[in-house]
Tab-separated table of C-alpha atoms and ligand atoms in Angstrom:
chain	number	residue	atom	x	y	z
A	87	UNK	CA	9.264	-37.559	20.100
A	88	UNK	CA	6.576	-39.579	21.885
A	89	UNK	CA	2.977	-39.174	21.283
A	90	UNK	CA	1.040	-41.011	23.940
A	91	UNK	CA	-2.737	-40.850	23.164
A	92	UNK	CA	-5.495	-41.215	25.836
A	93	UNK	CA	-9.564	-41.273	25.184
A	94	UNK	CA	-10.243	-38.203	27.400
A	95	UNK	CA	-8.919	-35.450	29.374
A	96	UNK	CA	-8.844	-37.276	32.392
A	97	UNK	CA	-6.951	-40.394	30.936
A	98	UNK	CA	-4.135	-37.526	29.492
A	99	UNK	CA	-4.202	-36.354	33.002
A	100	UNK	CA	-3.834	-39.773	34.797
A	101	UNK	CA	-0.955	-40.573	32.355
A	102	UNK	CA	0.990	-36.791	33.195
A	103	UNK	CA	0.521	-37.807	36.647
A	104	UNK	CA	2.129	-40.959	36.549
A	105	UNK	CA	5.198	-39.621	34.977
A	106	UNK	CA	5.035	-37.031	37.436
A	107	UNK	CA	4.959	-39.580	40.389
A	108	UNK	CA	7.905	-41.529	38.875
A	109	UNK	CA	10.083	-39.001	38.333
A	110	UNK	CA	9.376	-38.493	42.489
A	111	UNK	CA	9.753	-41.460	43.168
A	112	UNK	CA	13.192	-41.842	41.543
A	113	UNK	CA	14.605	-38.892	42.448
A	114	UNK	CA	12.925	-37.199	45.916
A	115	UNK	CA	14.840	-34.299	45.450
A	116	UNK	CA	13.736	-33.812	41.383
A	117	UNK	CA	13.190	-30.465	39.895
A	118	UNK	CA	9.780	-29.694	38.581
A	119	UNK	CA	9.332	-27.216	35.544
A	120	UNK	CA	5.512	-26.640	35.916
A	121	UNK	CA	2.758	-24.346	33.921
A	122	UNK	CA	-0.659	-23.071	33.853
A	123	UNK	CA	-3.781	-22.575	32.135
A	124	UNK	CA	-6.672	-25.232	31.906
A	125	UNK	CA	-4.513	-27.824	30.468
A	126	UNK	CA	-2.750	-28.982	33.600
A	127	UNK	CA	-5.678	-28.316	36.302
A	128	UNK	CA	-6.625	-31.694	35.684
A	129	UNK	CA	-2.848	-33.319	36.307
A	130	UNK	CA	-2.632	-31.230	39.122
A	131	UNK	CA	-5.693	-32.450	40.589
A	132	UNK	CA	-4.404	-36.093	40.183
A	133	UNK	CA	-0.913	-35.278	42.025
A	134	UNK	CA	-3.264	-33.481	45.084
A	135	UNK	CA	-4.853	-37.282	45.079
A	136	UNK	CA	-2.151	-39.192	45.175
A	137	UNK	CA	-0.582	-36.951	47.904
A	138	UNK	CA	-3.645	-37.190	50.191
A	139	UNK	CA	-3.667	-41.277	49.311
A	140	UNK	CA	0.077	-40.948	51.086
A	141	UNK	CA	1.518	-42.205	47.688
A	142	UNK	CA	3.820	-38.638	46.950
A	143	UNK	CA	5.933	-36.845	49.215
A	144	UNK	CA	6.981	-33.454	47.664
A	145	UNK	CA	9.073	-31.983	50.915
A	146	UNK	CA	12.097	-32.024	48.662
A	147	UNK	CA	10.611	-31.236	45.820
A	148	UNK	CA	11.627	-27.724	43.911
A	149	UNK	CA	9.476	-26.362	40.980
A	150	UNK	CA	10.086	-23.786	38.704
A	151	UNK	CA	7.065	-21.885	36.770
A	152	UNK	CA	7.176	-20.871	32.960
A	153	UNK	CA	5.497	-17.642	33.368
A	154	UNK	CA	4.056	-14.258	35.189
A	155	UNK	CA	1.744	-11.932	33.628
A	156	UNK	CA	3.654	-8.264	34.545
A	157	UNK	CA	1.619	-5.840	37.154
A	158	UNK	CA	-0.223	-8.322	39.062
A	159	UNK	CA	1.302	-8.869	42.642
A	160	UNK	CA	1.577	-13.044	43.358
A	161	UNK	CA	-1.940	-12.181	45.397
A	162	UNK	CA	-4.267	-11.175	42.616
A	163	UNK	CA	-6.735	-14.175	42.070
A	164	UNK	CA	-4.967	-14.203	38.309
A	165	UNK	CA	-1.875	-14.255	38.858
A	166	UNK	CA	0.392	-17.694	38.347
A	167	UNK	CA	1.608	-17.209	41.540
A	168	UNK	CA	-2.020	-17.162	42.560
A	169	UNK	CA	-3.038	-19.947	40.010
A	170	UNK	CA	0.003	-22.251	41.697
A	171	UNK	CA	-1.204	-21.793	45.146
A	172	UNK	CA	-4.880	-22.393	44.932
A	173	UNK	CA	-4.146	-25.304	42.175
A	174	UNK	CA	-1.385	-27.452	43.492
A	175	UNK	CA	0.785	-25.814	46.304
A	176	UNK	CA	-1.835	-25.070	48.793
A	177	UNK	CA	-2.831	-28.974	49.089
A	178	UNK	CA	0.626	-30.966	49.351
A	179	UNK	CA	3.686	-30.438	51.304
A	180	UNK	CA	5.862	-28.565	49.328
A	181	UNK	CA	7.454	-26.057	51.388
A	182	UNK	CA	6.833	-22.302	49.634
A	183	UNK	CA	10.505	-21.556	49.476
A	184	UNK	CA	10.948	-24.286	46.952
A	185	UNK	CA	7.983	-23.184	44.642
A	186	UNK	CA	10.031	-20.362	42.327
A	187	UNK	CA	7.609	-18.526	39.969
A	188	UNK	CA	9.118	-14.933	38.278
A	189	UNK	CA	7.901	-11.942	39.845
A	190	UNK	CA	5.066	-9.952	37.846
A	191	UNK	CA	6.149	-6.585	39.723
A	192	UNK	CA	10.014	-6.872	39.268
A	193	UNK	CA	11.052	-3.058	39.227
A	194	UNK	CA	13.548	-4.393	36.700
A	195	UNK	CA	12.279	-6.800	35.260
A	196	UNK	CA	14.980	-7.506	33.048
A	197	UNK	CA	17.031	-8.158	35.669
A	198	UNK	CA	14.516	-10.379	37.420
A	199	UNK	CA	14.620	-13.016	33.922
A	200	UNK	CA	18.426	-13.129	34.818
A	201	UNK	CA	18.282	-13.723	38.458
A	202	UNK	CA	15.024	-16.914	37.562
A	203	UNK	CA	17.903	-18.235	34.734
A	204	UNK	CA	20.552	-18.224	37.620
A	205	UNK	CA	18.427	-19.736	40.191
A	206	UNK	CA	17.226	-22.772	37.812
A	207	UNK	CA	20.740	-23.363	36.932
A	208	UNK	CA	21.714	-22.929	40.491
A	209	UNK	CA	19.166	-25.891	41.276
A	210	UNK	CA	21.009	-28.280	38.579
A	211	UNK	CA	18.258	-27.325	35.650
A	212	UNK	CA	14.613	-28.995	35.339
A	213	UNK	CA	14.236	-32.631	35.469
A	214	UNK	CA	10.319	-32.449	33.947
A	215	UNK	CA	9.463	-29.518	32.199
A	216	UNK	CA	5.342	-29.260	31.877
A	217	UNK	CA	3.960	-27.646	28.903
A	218	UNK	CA	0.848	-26.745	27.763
A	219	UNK	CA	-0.037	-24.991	24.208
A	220	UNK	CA	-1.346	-22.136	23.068
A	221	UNK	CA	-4.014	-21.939	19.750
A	222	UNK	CA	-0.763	-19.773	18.243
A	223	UNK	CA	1.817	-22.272	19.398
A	224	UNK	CA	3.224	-20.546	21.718
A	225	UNK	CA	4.731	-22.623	25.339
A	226	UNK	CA	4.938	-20.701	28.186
A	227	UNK	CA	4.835	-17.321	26.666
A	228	UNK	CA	6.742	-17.479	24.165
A	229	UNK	CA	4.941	-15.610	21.472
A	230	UNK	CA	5.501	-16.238	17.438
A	231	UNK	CA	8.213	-13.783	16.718
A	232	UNK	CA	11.180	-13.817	14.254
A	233	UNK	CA	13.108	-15.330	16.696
A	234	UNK	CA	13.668	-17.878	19.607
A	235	UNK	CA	14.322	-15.869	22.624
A	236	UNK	CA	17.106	-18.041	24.322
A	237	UNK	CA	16.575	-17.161	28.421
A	238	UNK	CA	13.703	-16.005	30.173
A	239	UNK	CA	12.610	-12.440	28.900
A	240	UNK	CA	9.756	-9.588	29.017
A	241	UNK	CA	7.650	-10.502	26.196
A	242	UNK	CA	4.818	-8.497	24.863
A	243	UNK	CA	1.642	-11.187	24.503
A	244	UNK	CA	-0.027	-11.902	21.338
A	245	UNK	CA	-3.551	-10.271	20.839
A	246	UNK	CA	-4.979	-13.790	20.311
A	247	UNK	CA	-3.277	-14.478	23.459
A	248	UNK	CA	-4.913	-11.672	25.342
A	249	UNK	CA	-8.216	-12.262	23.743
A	250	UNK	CA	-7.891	-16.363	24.805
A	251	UNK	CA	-6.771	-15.447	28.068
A	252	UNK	CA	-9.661	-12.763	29.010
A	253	UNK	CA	-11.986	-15.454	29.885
A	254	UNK	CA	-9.815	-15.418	33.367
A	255	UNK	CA	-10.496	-11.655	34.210
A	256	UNK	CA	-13.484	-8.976	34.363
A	257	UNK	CA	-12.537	-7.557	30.650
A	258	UNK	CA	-10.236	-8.271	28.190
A	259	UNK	CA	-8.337	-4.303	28.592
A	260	UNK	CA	-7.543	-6.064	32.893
A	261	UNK	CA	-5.543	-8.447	30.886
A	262	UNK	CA	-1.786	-7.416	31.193
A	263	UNK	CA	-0.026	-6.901	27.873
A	264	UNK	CA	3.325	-8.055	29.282
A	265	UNK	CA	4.520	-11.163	30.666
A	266	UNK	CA	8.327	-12.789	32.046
A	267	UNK	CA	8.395	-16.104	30.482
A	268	UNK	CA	10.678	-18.570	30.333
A	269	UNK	CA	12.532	-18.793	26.638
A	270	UNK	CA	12.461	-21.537	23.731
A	271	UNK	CA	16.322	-22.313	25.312
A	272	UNK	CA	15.604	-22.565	28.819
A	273	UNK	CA	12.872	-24.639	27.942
A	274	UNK	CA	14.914	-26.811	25.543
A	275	UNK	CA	17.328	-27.098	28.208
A	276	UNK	CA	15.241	-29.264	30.638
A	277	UNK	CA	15.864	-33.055	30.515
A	278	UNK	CA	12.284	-34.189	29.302
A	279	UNK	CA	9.201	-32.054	27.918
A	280	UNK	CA	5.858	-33.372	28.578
A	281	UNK	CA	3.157	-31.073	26.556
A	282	UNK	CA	-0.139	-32.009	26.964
A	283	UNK	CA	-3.045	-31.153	24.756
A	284	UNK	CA	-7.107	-32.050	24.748
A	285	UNK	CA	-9.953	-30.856	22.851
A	286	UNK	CA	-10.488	-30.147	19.196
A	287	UNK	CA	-9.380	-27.052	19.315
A	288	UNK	CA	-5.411	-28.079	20.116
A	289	UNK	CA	-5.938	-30.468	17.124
A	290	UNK	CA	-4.405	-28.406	14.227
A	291	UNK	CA	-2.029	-26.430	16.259
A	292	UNK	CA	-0.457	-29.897	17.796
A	293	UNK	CA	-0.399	-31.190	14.442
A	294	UNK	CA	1.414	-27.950	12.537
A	295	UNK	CA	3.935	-27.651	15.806
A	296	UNK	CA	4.963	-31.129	15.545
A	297	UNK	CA	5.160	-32.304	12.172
A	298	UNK	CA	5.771	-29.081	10.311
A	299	UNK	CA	8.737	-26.163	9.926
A	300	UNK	CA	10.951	-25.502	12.880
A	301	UNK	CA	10.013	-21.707	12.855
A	302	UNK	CA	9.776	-19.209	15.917
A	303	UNK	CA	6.626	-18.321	14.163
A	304	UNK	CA	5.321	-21.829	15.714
A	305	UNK	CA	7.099	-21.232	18.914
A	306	UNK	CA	6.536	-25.189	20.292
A	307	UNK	CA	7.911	-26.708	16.922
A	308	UNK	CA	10.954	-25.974	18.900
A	309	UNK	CA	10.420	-29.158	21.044
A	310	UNK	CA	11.140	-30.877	17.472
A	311	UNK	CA	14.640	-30.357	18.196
A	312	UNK	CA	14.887	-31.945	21.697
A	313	UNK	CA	15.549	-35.427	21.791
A	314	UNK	CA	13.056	-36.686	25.057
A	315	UNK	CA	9.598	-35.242	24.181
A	316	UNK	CA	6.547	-36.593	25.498
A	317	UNK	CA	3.566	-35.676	23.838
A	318	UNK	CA	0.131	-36.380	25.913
A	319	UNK	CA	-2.951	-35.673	24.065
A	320	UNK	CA	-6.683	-36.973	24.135
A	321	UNK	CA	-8.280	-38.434	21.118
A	322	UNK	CA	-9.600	-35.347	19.858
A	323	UNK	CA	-6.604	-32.875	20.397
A	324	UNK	CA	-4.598	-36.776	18.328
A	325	UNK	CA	-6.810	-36.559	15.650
A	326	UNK	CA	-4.759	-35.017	13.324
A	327	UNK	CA	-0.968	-35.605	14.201
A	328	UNK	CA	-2.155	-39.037	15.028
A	329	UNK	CA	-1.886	-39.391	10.964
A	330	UNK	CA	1.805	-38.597	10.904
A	331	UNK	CA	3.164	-39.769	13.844
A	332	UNK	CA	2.534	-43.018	15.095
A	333	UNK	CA	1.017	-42.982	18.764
A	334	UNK	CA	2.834	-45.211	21.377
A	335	UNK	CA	1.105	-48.245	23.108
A	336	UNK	CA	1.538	-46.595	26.779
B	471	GLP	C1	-1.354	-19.509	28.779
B	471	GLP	C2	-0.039	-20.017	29.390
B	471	GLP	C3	0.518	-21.203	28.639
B	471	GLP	C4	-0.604	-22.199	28.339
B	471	GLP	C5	-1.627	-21.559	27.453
B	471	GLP	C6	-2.747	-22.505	27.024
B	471	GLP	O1	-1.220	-18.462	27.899
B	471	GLP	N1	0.974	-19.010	29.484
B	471	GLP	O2	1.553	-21.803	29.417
B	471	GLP	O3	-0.063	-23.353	27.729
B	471	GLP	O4	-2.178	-20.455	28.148
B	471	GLP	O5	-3.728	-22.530	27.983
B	471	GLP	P1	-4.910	-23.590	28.070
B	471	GLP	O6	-4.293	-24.813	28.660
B	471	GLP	O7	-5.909	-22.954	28.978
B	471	GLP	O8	-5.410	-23.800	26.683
């Protein structure tokens, strides 16, 4: 595991987006796994840049999303779908058929987590798999549960989770209760992890996910077990692994 410190948000930002870039640059054709929240608005906004500065061409470019809250259509203003387009998608040239996100309105949605596994493995598996991290330690989301789901699945959302993520809608009972995420294996399965984390607040959960049990009650201390993990974080979301794990000099 890597842990690549930057002062600020922006520098963790400008760093994701340079690995980003590279990964484009070496391979055109590369597979993105992408996610959302605040965390990556920033990275995203660096990519939109560099695209409009001519330096990134993303017409062969295929990306695959972690997550979909259930019940909301990809054009309510919070769904991921939504999220995507306004965020990244709408602003380079990545043609819409290659942007693959689960659907939140499925009529089976069970069946809709096997046909997203098929299609990623179909498209030769993620190349760069974005995370971010929730306060519980949960990546995409994958909840703490008594087990690592393996494929992508229906998962219920923590209450912490629905609390956190009712600053996005009108109340916290409009936030759905369900979501199709992604699993710990599918996630695992990508060829390089790149989690970034900023603020304070990421500080302890970083820390605990990273240096402490493997346990599906920590869903990220997962990425312990793969071997090309990229860790971006700002000073203050370092401050506390920074004491176990030595930061590189990137
Ligand atoms: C959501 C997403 C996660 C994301 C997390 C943290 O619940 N499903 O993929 O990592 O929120 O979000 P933020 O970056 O806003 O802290």
């Amino acid at each position: 595991m890597k842990l690549i410190v930057a002062p600020d948000y922006a520098g963790i930002c400008e760093k994701a987006a340079d690995i980003f870039a590279a990964e484009i640059h070496r391979n055109p054709a590369c597979v993105l796994g992408l996610a959302t929240g605040s965390t990556p608005v920033g990275l995203y906004q660096a990519l939109i840049r560099r695209y409009q500065e001519g330096a990134l061409d993303f017409s062969k470019v295929q990306t695959f999303n972690l997550d979909e809250y259930c019940g909301l259509a990809g054009d309510h203003p919070q769904s991921y779908r939504y999220f995507m387009q306004k965020n990244l998608f709408d602003h380079v040239n990545i043609p819409l058929e290659h942007t693959y996100i689960p659907s939140g309105i499925a009529d089976d949605p069970e069946q809709e987590c096997r046909r997203y596994d098929a299609l990623i493995e179909s498209c030769g598996g993620i190349d760069i798999q974005l995370l971010g991290i929730g306060h519980n330690g949960h990546i995409g989301f994958n909840e703490p549960d008594d087990h690592f789901p393996v494929g992508s699945h229906l998962t219920r959302l923590a209450e912490s989770t629905i609390q956190a993520n009712s600053r996005f809608f009108a109340s916290e009972s409009e936030v759905p209760t369900h979501a199709i995420t992604m699993g710990a294996g599918s996630i695992l399965k990508a060829k390089k992890i790149l989690l970034m984390a900023s603020g304070e607040g990421k500080a302890e959960i970083l820390c605990r996910s990273m240096t402490g049990p493997v346990t599906p009650f920590v869903p990220a201390s997962v990425l312990q077990l793969h071997r090309d993990v990229v860790i971006l974080a700002d000073e203050a979301a370092a401050s506390l692994i920074r004491k176990q794990i030595q930061p590189s000099d990137e």
